[in-house]
Amino acid sequence: MMSDTLHQLESTIAARRAAAPDASYVAQLRARGLPVMARKLGEEAVETVVAALGADDAELTGEAADLLFHLLVLLAERGIALDDVLAELDRREGVSGLDEKAAREG
């Protein structure tokens, strides 16, 4: 199940945040700070968009995985749990995307 995989990844990220930067990519990102994490997430988002416009499904799949990973790293740094994001998605279930957007803008 997808959320099981994402929850396991969230746990792995949490465990690696305290590691020495030379022992963990997550710890390296954390040592470099939130702005670097945010920039890396943006880079991964752009790479995902570029891959979406290409014909290689495997490339898009890989970039999407990178994007989800870096999103979870950023959320962990901000202290936001995956369950909080999932709860927000649940809250939006059955609500028109246009209505939800209008409510945020209003």
GROMACS .gro file of N, CA and C in nm:
model
  318
    1MET      N    1   0.085  -0.118   0.000
    1MET     CA    2   0.000   0.000   0.000
    1MET      C    3   0.090   0.124   0.000
    2MET      N    4   0.050   0.226  -0.076
    2MET     CA    5   0.134   0.344  -0.092
    2MET      C    6   0.162   0.412   0.041
    3SER      N    7   0.060   0.431   0.124
    3SER     CA    8   0.085   0.505   0.248
    3SER      C    9   0.176   0.427   0.341
    4ASP      N   10   0.173   0.291   0.335
    4ASP     CA   11   0.267   0.212   0.414
    4ASP      C   12   0.410   0.240   0.369
    5THR      N   13   0.432   0.246   0.239
    5THR     CA   14   0.564   0.274   0.185
    5THR      C   15   0.608   0.414   0.225
    6LEU      N   16   0.520   0.511   0.214
    6LEU     CA   17   0.554   0.648   0.251
    6LEU      C   18   0.578   0.662   0.401
    7HIS      N   19   0.500   0.591   0.482
    7HIS     CA   20   0.522   0.594   0.627
    7HIS      C   21   0.657   0.530   0.662
    8GLN      N   22   0.692   0.422   0.594
    8GLN     CA   23   0.822   0.360   0.619
    8GLN      C   24   0.934   0.456   0.579
    9LEU      N   25   0.919   0.522   0.466
    9LEU     CA   26   1.018   0.620   0.423
    9LEU      C   27   1.027   0.734   0.524
   10GLU      N   28   0.914   0.780   0.574
   10GLU     CA   29   0.914   0.885   0.676
   10GLU      C   30   0.993   0.840   0.799
   11SER      N   31   0.976   0.716   0.840
   11SER     CA   32   1.050   0.663   0.955
   11SER      C   33   1.199   0.654   0.927
   12THR      N   34   1.234   0.612   0.807
   12THR     CA   35   1.375   0.604   0.769
   12THR      C   36   1.438   0.743   0.770
   13ILE      N   37   1.368   0.841   0.715
   13ILE     CA   38   1.416   0.979   0.714
   13ILE      C   39   1.436   1.028   0.857
   14ALA      N   40   1.341   1.001   0.944
   14ALA     CA   41   1.351   1.044   1.084
   14ALA      C   42   1.475   0.984   1.150
   15ALA      N   43   1.501   0.859   1.123
   15ALA     CA   44   1.618   0.792   1.182
   15ALA      C   45   1.749   0.850   1.128
   16ARG      N   46   1.749   0.886   1.002
   16ARG     CA   47   1.873   0.934   0.940
   16ARG      C   48   1.900   1.082   0.964
   17ARG      N   49   1.803   1.156   1.011
   17ARG     CA   50   1.823   1.300   1.034
   17ARG      C   51   1.932   1.325   1.137
   18ALA      N   52   1.948   1.234   1.234
   18ALA     CA   53   2.045   1.254   1.341
   18ALA      C   54   2.181   1.194   1.309
   19ALA      N   55   2.194   1.131   1.195
   19ALA     CA   56   2.322   1.068   1.159
   19ALA      C   57   2.426   1.175   1.127
   20ALA      N   58   2.549   1.132   1.124
   20ALA     CA   59   2.657   1.222   1.081
   20ALA      C   60   2.638   1.254   0.933
   21PRO      N   61   2.664   1.379   0.893
   21PRO     CA   62   2.645   1.416   0.753
   21PRO      C   63   2.724   1.330   0.653
   22ASP      N   64   2.836   1.275   0.696
   22ASP     CA   65   2.912   1.190   0.603
   22ASP      C   66   2.856   1.049   0.594
   23ALA      N   67   2.753   1.020   0.676
   23ALA     CA   68   2.694   0.886   0.677
   23ALA      C   69   2.555   0.881   0.616
   24SER      N   70   2.495   0.997   0.588
   24SER     CA   71   2.356   0.998   0.544
   24SER      C   72   2.328   1.119   0.456
   25TYR      N   73   2.267   1.094   0.343
   25TYR     CA   74   2.225   1.203   0.254
   25TYR      C   75   2.124   1.293   0.324
   26VAL      N   76   2.032   1.233   0.399
   26VAL     CA   77   1.933   1.311   0.473
   26VAL      C   78   2.004   1.403   0.572
   27ALA      N   79   2.102   1.351   0.644
   27ALA     CA   80   2.176   1.432   0.740
   27ALA      C   81   2.254   1.542   0.668
   28GLN      N   82   2.307   1.513   0.550
   28GLN     CA   83   2.375   1.616   0.472
   28GLN      C   84   2.281   1.730   0.437
   29LEU      N   85   2.162   1.695   0.391
   29LEU     CA   86   2.063   1.798   0.358
   29LEU      C   87   2.028   1.880   0.482
   30ARG      N   88   2.009   1.811   0.592
   30ARG     CA   89   1.972   1.880   0.716
   30ARG      C   90   2.083   1.976   0.759
   31ALA      N   91   2.207   1.933   0.747
   31ALA     CA   92   2.320   2.018   0.786
   31ALA      C   93   2.329   2.143   0.698
   32ARG      N   94   2.283   2.131   0.575
   32ARG     CA   95   2.289   2.244   0.482
   32ARG      C   96   2.173   2.342   0.502
   33GLY      N   97   2.068   2.299   0.571
   33GLY     CA   98   1.961   2.390   0.609
   33GLY      C   99   1.837   2.384   0.523
   34LEU      N  100   1.732   2.444   0.577
   34LEU     CA  101   1.600   2.445   0.513
   34LEU      C  102   1.601   2.508   0.373
   35PRO      N  103   1.671   2.620   0.351
   35PRO     CA  104   1.670   2.676   0.216
   35PRO      C  105   1.725   2.579   0.110
   36VAL      N  106   1.827   2.503   0.146
   36VAL     CA  107   1.883   2.406   0.051
   36VAL      C  108   1.783   2.293   0.028
   37MET      N  109   1.717   2.250   0.135
   37MET     CA  110   1.615   2.145   0.120
   37MET      C  111   1.502   2.192   0.029
   38ALA      N  112   1.459   2.314   0.049
   38ALA     CA  113   1.350   2.369  -0.034
   38ALA      C  114   1.394   2.381  -0.179
   39ARG      N  115   1.515   2.427  -0.200
   39ARG     CA  116   1.567   2.441  -0.337
   39ARG      C  117   1.578   2.304  -0.404
   40LYS      N  118   1.622   2.203  -0.328
   40LYS     CA  119   1.633   2.068  -0.383
   40LYS      C  120   1.495   2.014  -0.420
   41LEU      N  121   1.397   2.040  -0.336
   41LEU     CA  122   1.260   1.998  -0.369
   41LEU      C  123   1.214   2.065  -0.498
   42GLY      N  124   1.243   2.192  -0.514
   42GLY     CA  125   1.208   2.263  -0.637
   42GLY      C  126   1.276   2.204  -0.758
   43GLU      N  127   1.404   2.171  -0.745
   43GLU     CA  128   1.477   2.108  -0.856
   43GLU      C  129   1.412   1.976  -0.894
   44GLU      N  130   1.375   1.898  -0.793
   44GLU     CA  131   1.312   1.768  -0.821
   44GLU      C  132   1.175   1.786  -0.886
   45ALA      N  133   1.103   1.891  -0.846
   45ALA     CA  134   0.973   1.919  -0.908
   45ALA      C  135   0.990   1.953  -1.056
   46VAL      N  136   1.090   2.036  -1.086
   46VAL     CA  137   1.116   2.071  -1.226
   46VAL      C  138   1.156   1.947  -1.305
   47GLU      N  139   1.242   1.865  -1.248
   47GLU     CA  140   1.284   1.742  -1.317
   47GLU      C  141   1.164   1.651  -1.342
   48THR      N  142   1.071   1.648  -1.248
   48THR     CA  143   0.950   1.566  -1.266
   48THR      C  144   0.865   1.620  -1.380
   49VAL      N  145   0.851   1.752  -1.387
   49VAL     CA  146   0.774   1.813  -1.496
   49VAL      C  147   0.840   1.783  -1.631
   50VAL      N  148   0.970   1.798  -1.638
   50VAL     CA  149   1.042   1.771  -1.763
   50VAL      C  150   1.022   1.624  -1.803
   51ALA      N  151   1.034   1.534  -1.707
   51ALA     CA  152   1.015   1.392  -1.736
   51ALA      C  153   0.872   1.364  -1.780
   52ALA      N  154   0.775   1.436  -1.724
   52ALA     CA  155   0.634   1.416  -1.762
   52ALA      C  156   0.611   1.452  -1.908
   53LEU      N  157   0.689   1.546  -1.958
   53LEU     CA  158   0.673   1.588  -2.096
   53LEU      C  159   0.748   1.499  -2.194
   54GLY      N  160   0.828   1.409  -2.141
   54GLY     CA  161   0.900   1.313  -2.225
   54GLY      C  162   0.822   1.186  -2.242
   55ALA      N  163   0.881   1.094  -2.312
   55ALA     CA  164   0.812   0.969  -2.344
   55ALA      C  165   0.852   0.853  -2.254
   56ASP      N  166   0.949   0.874  -2.166
   56ASP     CA  167   1.005   0.765  -2.086
   56ASP      C  168   0.933   0.754  -1.952
   57ASP      N  169   0.844   0.656  -1.940
   57ASP     CA  170   0.768   0.637  -1.817
   57ASP      C  171   0.858   0.603  -1.699
   58ALA      N  172   0.964   0.528  -1.723
   58ALA     CA  173   1.056   0.491  -1.615
   58ALA      C  174   1.126   0.616  -1.559
   59GLU      N  175   1.160   0.710  -1.646
   59GLU     CA  176   1.223   0.833  -1.600
   59GLU      C  177   1.126   0.914  -1.514
   60LEU      N  178   1.001   0.923  -1.558
   60LEU     CA  179   0.900   0.994  -1.480
   60LEU      C  180   0.879   0.927  -1.346
   61THR      N  181   0.874   0.797  -1.344
   61THR     CA  182   0.856   0.723  -1.219
   61THR      C  183   0.971   0.752  -1.123
   62GLY      N  184   1.092   0.751  -1.173
   62GLY     CA  185   1.209   0.779  -1.090
   62GLY      C  186   1.208   0.921  -1.037
   63GLU      N  187   1.174   1.016  -1.121
   63GLU     CA  188   1.169   1.155  -1.078
   63GLU      C  189   1.057   1.178  -0.977
   64ALA      N  190   0.944   1.111  -0.996
   64ALA     CA  191   0.834   1.122  -0.899
   64ALA      C  192   0.877   1.068  -0.764
   65ALA      N  193   0.951   0.957  -0.763
   65ALA     CA  194   1.001   0.902  -0.637
   65ALA      C  195   1.097   1.000  -0.570
   66ASP      N  196   1.186   1.061  -0.649
   66ASP     CA  197   1.277   1.162  -0.594
   66ASP      C  198   1.199   1.278  -0.534
   67LEU      N  199   1.096   1.321  -0.603
   67LEU     CA  200   1.015   1.433  -0.556
   67LEU      C  201   0.947   1.400  -0.423
   68LEU      N  202   0.888   1.282  -0.413
   68LEU     CA  203   0.823   1.242  -0.288
   68LEU      C  204   0.925   1.232  -0.174
   69PHE      N  205   1.041   1.176  -0.203
   69PHE     CA  206   1.146   1.165  -0.101
   69PHE      C  207   1.185   1.303  -0.048
   70HIS      N  208   1.214   1.394  -0.139
   70HIS     CA  209   1.258   1.526  -0.096
   70HIS      C  210   1.146   1.604  -0.027
   71LEU      N  211   1.022   1.580  -0.065
   71LEU     CA  212   0.909   1.642   0.005
   71LEU      C  213   0.904   1.592   0.149
   72LEU      N  214   0.921   1.462   0.170
   72LEU     CA  215   0.918   1.407   0.305
   72LEU      C  216   1.035   1.459   0.389
   73VAL      N  217   1.151   1.478   0.327
   73VAL     CA  218   1.265   1.535   0.399
   73VAL      C  219   1.232   1.676   0.445
   74LEU      N  220   1.174   1.755   0.356
   74LEU     CA  221   1.138   1.893   0.390
   74LEU      C  222   1.030   1.897   0.498
   75LEU      N  223   0.929   1.814   0.485
   75LEU     CA  224   0.824   1.809   0.587
   75LEU      C  225   0.881   1.772   0.722
   76ALA      N  226   0.973   1.675   0.725
   76ALA     CA  227   1.035   1.635   0.852
   76ALA      C  228   1.110   1.751   0.915
   77GLU      N  229   1.179   1.826   0.833
   77GLU     CA  230   1.255   1.941   0.885
   77GLU      C  231   1.162   2.045   0.947
   78ARG      N  232   1.044   2.059   0.889
   78ARG     CA  233   0.946   2.155   0.942
   78ARG      C  234   0.859   2.095   1.052
   79GLY      N  235   0.877   1.966   1.083
   79GLY     CA  236   0.799   1.903   1.189
   79GLY      C  237   0.657   1.870   1.148
   80ILE      N  238   0.635   1.853   1.020
   80ILE     CA  239   0.502   1.820   0.969
   80ILE      C  240   0.499   1.671   0.932
   81ALA      N  241   0.409   1.599   0.995
   81ALA     CA  242   0.399   1.455   0.974
   81ALA      C  243   0.323   1.424   0.845
   82LEU      N  244   0.361   1.314   0.783
   82LEU     CA  245   0.289   1.265   0.665
   82LEU      C  246   0.141   1.251   0.696
   83ASP      N  247   0.107   1.205   0.815
   83ASP     CA  248  -0.034   1.189   0.852
   83ASP      C  249  -0.110   1.322   0.847
   84ASP      N  250  -0.041   1.432   0.877
   84ASP     CA  251  -0.106   1.564   0.868
   84ASP      C  252  -0.141   1.596   0.723
   85VAL      N  253  -0.052   1.563   0.632
   85VAL     CA  254  -0.077   1.587   0.489
   85VAL      C  255  -0.189   1.496   0.441
   86LEU      N  256  -0.184   1.371   0.483
   86LEU     CA  257  -0.290   1.277   0.443
   86LEU      C  258  -0.425   1.320   0.499
   87ALA      N  259  -0.426   1.373   0.621
   87ALA     CA  260  -0.552   1.421   0.679
   87ALA      C  261  -0.607   1.539   0.598
   88GLU      N  262  -0.518   1.624   0.551
   88GLU     CA  263  -0.563   1.737   0.468
   88GLU      C  264  -0.621   1.686   0.336
   89LEU      N  265  -0.558   1.585   0.278
   89LEU     CA  266  -0.613   1.526   0.156
   89LEU      C  267  -0.750   1.462   0.183
   90ASP      N  268  -0.761   1.393   0.296
   90ASP     CA  269  -0.890   1.335   0.333
   90ASP      C  270  -0.996   1.443   0.349
   91ARG      N  271  -0.958   1.555   0.411
   91ARG     CA  272  -1.052   1.665   0.430
   91ARG      C  273  -1.103   1.718   0.296
   92ARG      N  274  -1.017   1.717   0.198
   92ARG     CA  275  -1.053   1.769   0.066
   92ARG      C  276  -1.129   1.669  -0.020
   93GLU      N  277  -1.131   1.543   0.020
   93GLU     CA  278  -1.197   1.439  -0.058
   93GLU      C  279  -1.343   1.475  -0.080
   94GLY      N  280  -1.386   1.468  -0.203
   94GLY     CA  281  -1.525   1.497  -0.237
   94GLY      C  282  -1.554   1.644  -0.256
   95VAL      N  283  -1.452   1.729  -0.238
   95VAL     CA  284  -1.469   1.872  -0.259
   95VAL      C  285  -1.413   1.905  -0.397
   96SER      N  286  -1.488   1.976  -0.475
   96SER     CA  287  -1.442   2.017  -0.606
   96SER      C  288  -1.310   2.092  -0.591
   97GLY      N  289  -1.215   2.062  -0.676
   97GLY     CA  290  -1.088   2.134  -0.675
   97GLY      C  291  -1.107   2.282  -0.695
   98LEU      N  292  -1.202   2.319  -0.778
   98LEU     CA  293  -1.229   2.461  -0.800
   98LEU      C  294  -1.287   2.526  -0.675
   99ASP      N  295  -1.377   2.454  -0.607
   99ASP     CA  296  -1.436   2.508  -0.483
   99ASP      C  297  -1.330   2.520  -0.374
  100GLU      N  298  -1.245   2.419  -0.364
  100GLU     CA  299  -1.140   2.421  -0.261
  100GLU      C  300  -1.043   2.536  -0.284
  101LYS      N  301  -1.006   2.558  -0.410
  101LYS     CA  302  -0.915   2.667  -0.443
  101LYS      C  303  -0.981   2.801  -0.412
  102ALA      N  304  -1.107   2.816  -0.447
  102ALA     CA  305  -1.179   2.941  -0.420
  102ALA      C  306  -1.186   2.968  -0.271
  103ALA      N  307  -1.204   2.864  -0.190
  103ALA     CA  308  -1.211   2.882  -0.044
  103ALA      C  309  -1.078   2.930   0.011
  104ARG      N  310  -0.967   2.882  -0.045
  104ARG     CA  311  -0.835   2.927   0.000
  104ARG      C  312  -0.808   3.070  -0.041
  105GLU      N  313  -0.860   3.112  -0.155
  105GLU     CA  314  -0.833   3.246  -0.207
  105GLU      C  315  -0.924   3.349  -0.142
  106GLY      N  316  -1.040   3.303  -0.096
  106GLY     CA  317  -1.140   3.396  -0.042
  106GLY      C  318  -1.111   3.438   0.094
   0.00000   0.00000   0.00000
